[in-house]
XYZ file of C-alpha atoms in Angstrom:
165
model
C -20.785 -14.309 6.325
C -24.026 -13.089 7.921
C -25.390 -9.549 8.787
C -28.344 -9.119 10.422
C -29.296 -5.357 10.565
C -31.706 -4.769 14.238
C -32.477 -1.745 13.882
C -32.764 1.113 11.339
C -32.597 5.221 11.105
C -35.778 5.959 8.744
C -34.672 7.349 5.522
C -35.585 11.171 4.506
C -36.954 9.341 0.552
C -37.124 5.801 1.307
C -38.491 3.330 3.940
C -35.722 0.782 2.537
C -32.259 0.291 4.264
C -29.445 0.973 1.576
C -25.973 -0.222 2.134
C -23.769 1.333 -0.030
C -20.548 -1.136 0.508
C -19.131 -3.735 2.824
C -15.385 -4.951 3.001
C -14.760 -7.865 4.782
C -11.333 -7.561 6.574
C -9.725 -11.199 6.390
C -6.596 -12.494 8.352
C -3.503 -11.380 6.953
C 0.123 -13.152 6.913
C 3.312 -11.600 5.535
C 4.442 -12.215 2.363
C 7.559 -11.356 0.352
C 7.040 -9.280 -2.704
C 8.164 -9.249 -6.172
C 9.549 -6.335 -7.540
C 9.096 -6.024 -10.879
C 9.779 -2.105 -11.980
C 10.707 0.857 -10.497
C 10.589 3.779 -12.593
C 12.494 7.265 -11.475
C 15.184 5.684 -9.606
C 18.643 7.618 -9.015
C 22.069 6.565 -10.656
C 22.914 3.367 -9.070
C 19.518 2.336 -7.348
C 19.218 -0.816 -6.501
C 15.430 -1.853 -5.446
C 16.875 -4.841 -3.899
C 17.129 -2.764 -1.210
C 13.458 -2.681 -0.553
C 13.715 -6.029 0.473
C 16.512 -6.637 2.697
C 15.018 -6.277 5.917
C 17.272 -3.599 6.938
C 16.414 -0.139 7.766
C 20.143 1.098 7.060
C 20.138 0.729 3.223
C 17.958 2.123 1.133
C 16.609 2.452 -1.988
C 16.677 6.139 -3.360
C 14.609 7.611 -6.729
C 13.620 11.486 -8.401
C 11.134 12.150 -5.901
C 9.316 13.514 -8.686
C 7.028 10.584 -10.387
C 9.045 7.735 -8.270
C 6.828 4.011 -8.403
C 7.592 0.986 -7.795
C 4.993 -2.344 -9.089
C 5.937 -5.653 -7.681
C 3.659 -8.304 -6.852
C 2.796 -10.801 -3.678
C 5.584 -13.842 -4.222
C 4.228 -17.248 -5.156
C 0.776 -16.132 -6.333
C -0.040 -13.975 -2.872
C -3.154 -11.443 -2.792
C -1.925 -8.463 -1.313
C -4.117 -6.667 1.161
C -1.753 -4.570 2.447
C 1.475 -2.608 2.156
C 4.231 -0.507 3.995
C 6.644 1.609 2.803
C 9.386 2.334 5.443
C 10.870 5.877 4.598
C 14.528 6.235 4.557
C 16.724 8.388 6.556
C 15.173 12.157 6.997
C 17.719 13.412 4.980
C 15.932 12.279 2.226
C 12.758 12.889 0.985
C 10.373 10.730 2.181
C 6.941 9.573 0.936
C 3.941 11.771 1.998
C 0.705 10.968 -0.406
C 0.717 7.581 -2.017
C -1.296 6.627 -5.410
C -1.742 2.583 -5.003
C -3.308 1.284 -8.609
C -3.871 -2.978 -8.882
C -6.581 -4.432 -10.768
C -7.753 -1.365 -12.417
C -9.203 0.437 -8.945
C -6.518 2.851 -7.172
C -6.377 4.051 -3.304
C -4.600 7.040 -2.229
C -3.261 7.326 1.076
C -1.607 10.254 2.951
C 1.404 9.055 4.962
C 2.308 10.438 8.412
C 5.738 11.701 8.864
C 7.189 8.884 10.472
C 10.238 6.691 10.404
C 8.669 3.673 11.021
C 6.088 3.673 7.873
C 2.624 2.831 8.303
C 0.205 -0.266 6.726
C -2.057 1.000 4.174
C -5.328 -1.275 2.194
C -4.364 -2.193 -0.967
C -7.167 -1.629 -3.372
C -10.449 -4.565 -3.175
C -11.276 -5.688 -6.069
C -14.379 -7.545 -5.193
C -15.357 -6.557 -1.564
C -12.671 -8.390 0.271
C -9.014 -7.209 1.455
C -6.335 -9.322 -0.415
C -8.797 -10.033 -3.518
C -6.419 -9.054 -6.377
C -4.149 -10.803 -8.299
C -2.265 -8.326 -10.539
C 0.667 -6.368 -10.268
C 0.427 -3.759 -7.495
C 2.067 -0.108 -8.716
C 2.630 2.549 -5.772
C 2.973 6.251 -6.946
C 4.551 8.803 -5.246
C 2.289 11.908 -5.328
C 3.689 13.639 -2.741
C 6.838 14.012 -0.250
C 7.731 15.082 2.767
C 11.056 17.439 2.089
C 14.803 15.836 3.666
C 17.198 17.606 5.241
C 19.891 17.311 2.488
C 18.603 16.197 -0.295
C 15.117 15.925 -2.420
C 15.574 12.332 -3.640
C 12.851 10.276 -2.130
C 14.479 7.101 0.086
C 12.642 4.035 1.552
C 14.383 1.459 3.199
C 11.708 -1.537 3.276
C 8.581 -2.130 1.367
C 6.792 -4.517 3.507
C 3.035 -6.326 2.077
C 0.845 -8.792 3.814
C -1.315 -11.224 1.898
C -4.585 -12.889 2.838
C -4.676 -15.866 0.430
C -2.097 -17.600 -2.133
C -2.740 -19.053 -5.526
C -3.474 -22.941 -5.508
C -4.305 -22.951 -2.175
């Protein structure tokens, strides 16, 4: 990749142009996760859930310190990630804490039923350029109707390279 700056602002300090980062945003393709743990969930959670493709079931957890860490199937590097909220009579996930590769993200989650895509964390200025496990957090919740377990129905990642490849 090649950037050629034009033109320039003049700095207040410095005659130099500084560039402080760059993330290059490479073509992503979906990708089946992993799940490895899930920590927090209610009696009789299954995590399988997660993965079904099925907004009707769920997987349900203490809203309170809930996480899940899976990992992008066959050797994937995530660069993304949605979490599809269950039903709004659960709690559903508000501020996220995403930690991979020793760098973490957070991300603030609109109050949707349809989820939203978030970055997984870079680890060396590219999206999809970790290879670890991959824990989400949940920090905060949006409050259910019913009840203040947290529910998501799908967690959904998208990859930009694979192992081997």
């Amino acid at each position: 990749y090649k950037i050629t700056i034009k033109e320039t602002y003049p700095g207040k300090d410095y005659p130099s142009l500084a560039i402080s980062e760059v993330l290059l945003h490479l073509k992503d393709f979906d990708v089946v996760p992993k799940i490895i743990e899930t920590a927090e969930g209610t009696e009789g959670a299954d995590p399988n859930k997660l993965l079904d493709d099925s907004s009707r079931t769920f997987w349900t957890a203490n809203a309170v310190d809930a996480s899940i860490t899976y990992e992008g199937l066959g050797g994937a590097s995530v660069s993304q990630m949605n979490l599809v909220p269950g039903p709004k009579t659960y709690a559903r996930p508000k501020k996220i804490k995403i930690t991979t590769g020793g760098q973490s993200l957070e991300h603030e989650l609109p109050d949707s039923s349809k989820g939203h895509w978030v970055l997984v964390p870079t680890t060396t200025g590219y999206t999809g350029s970790t290879w670890d496990s991959i824990q989400v957090k949940v920090l905060e919740v949006y409050p259910g109707s019913s009840s203040q377990d947290l529910a998501i129905s799908e967690l959904d990642i998208k990859a930009s390279s694979l192992s081997g490849l």
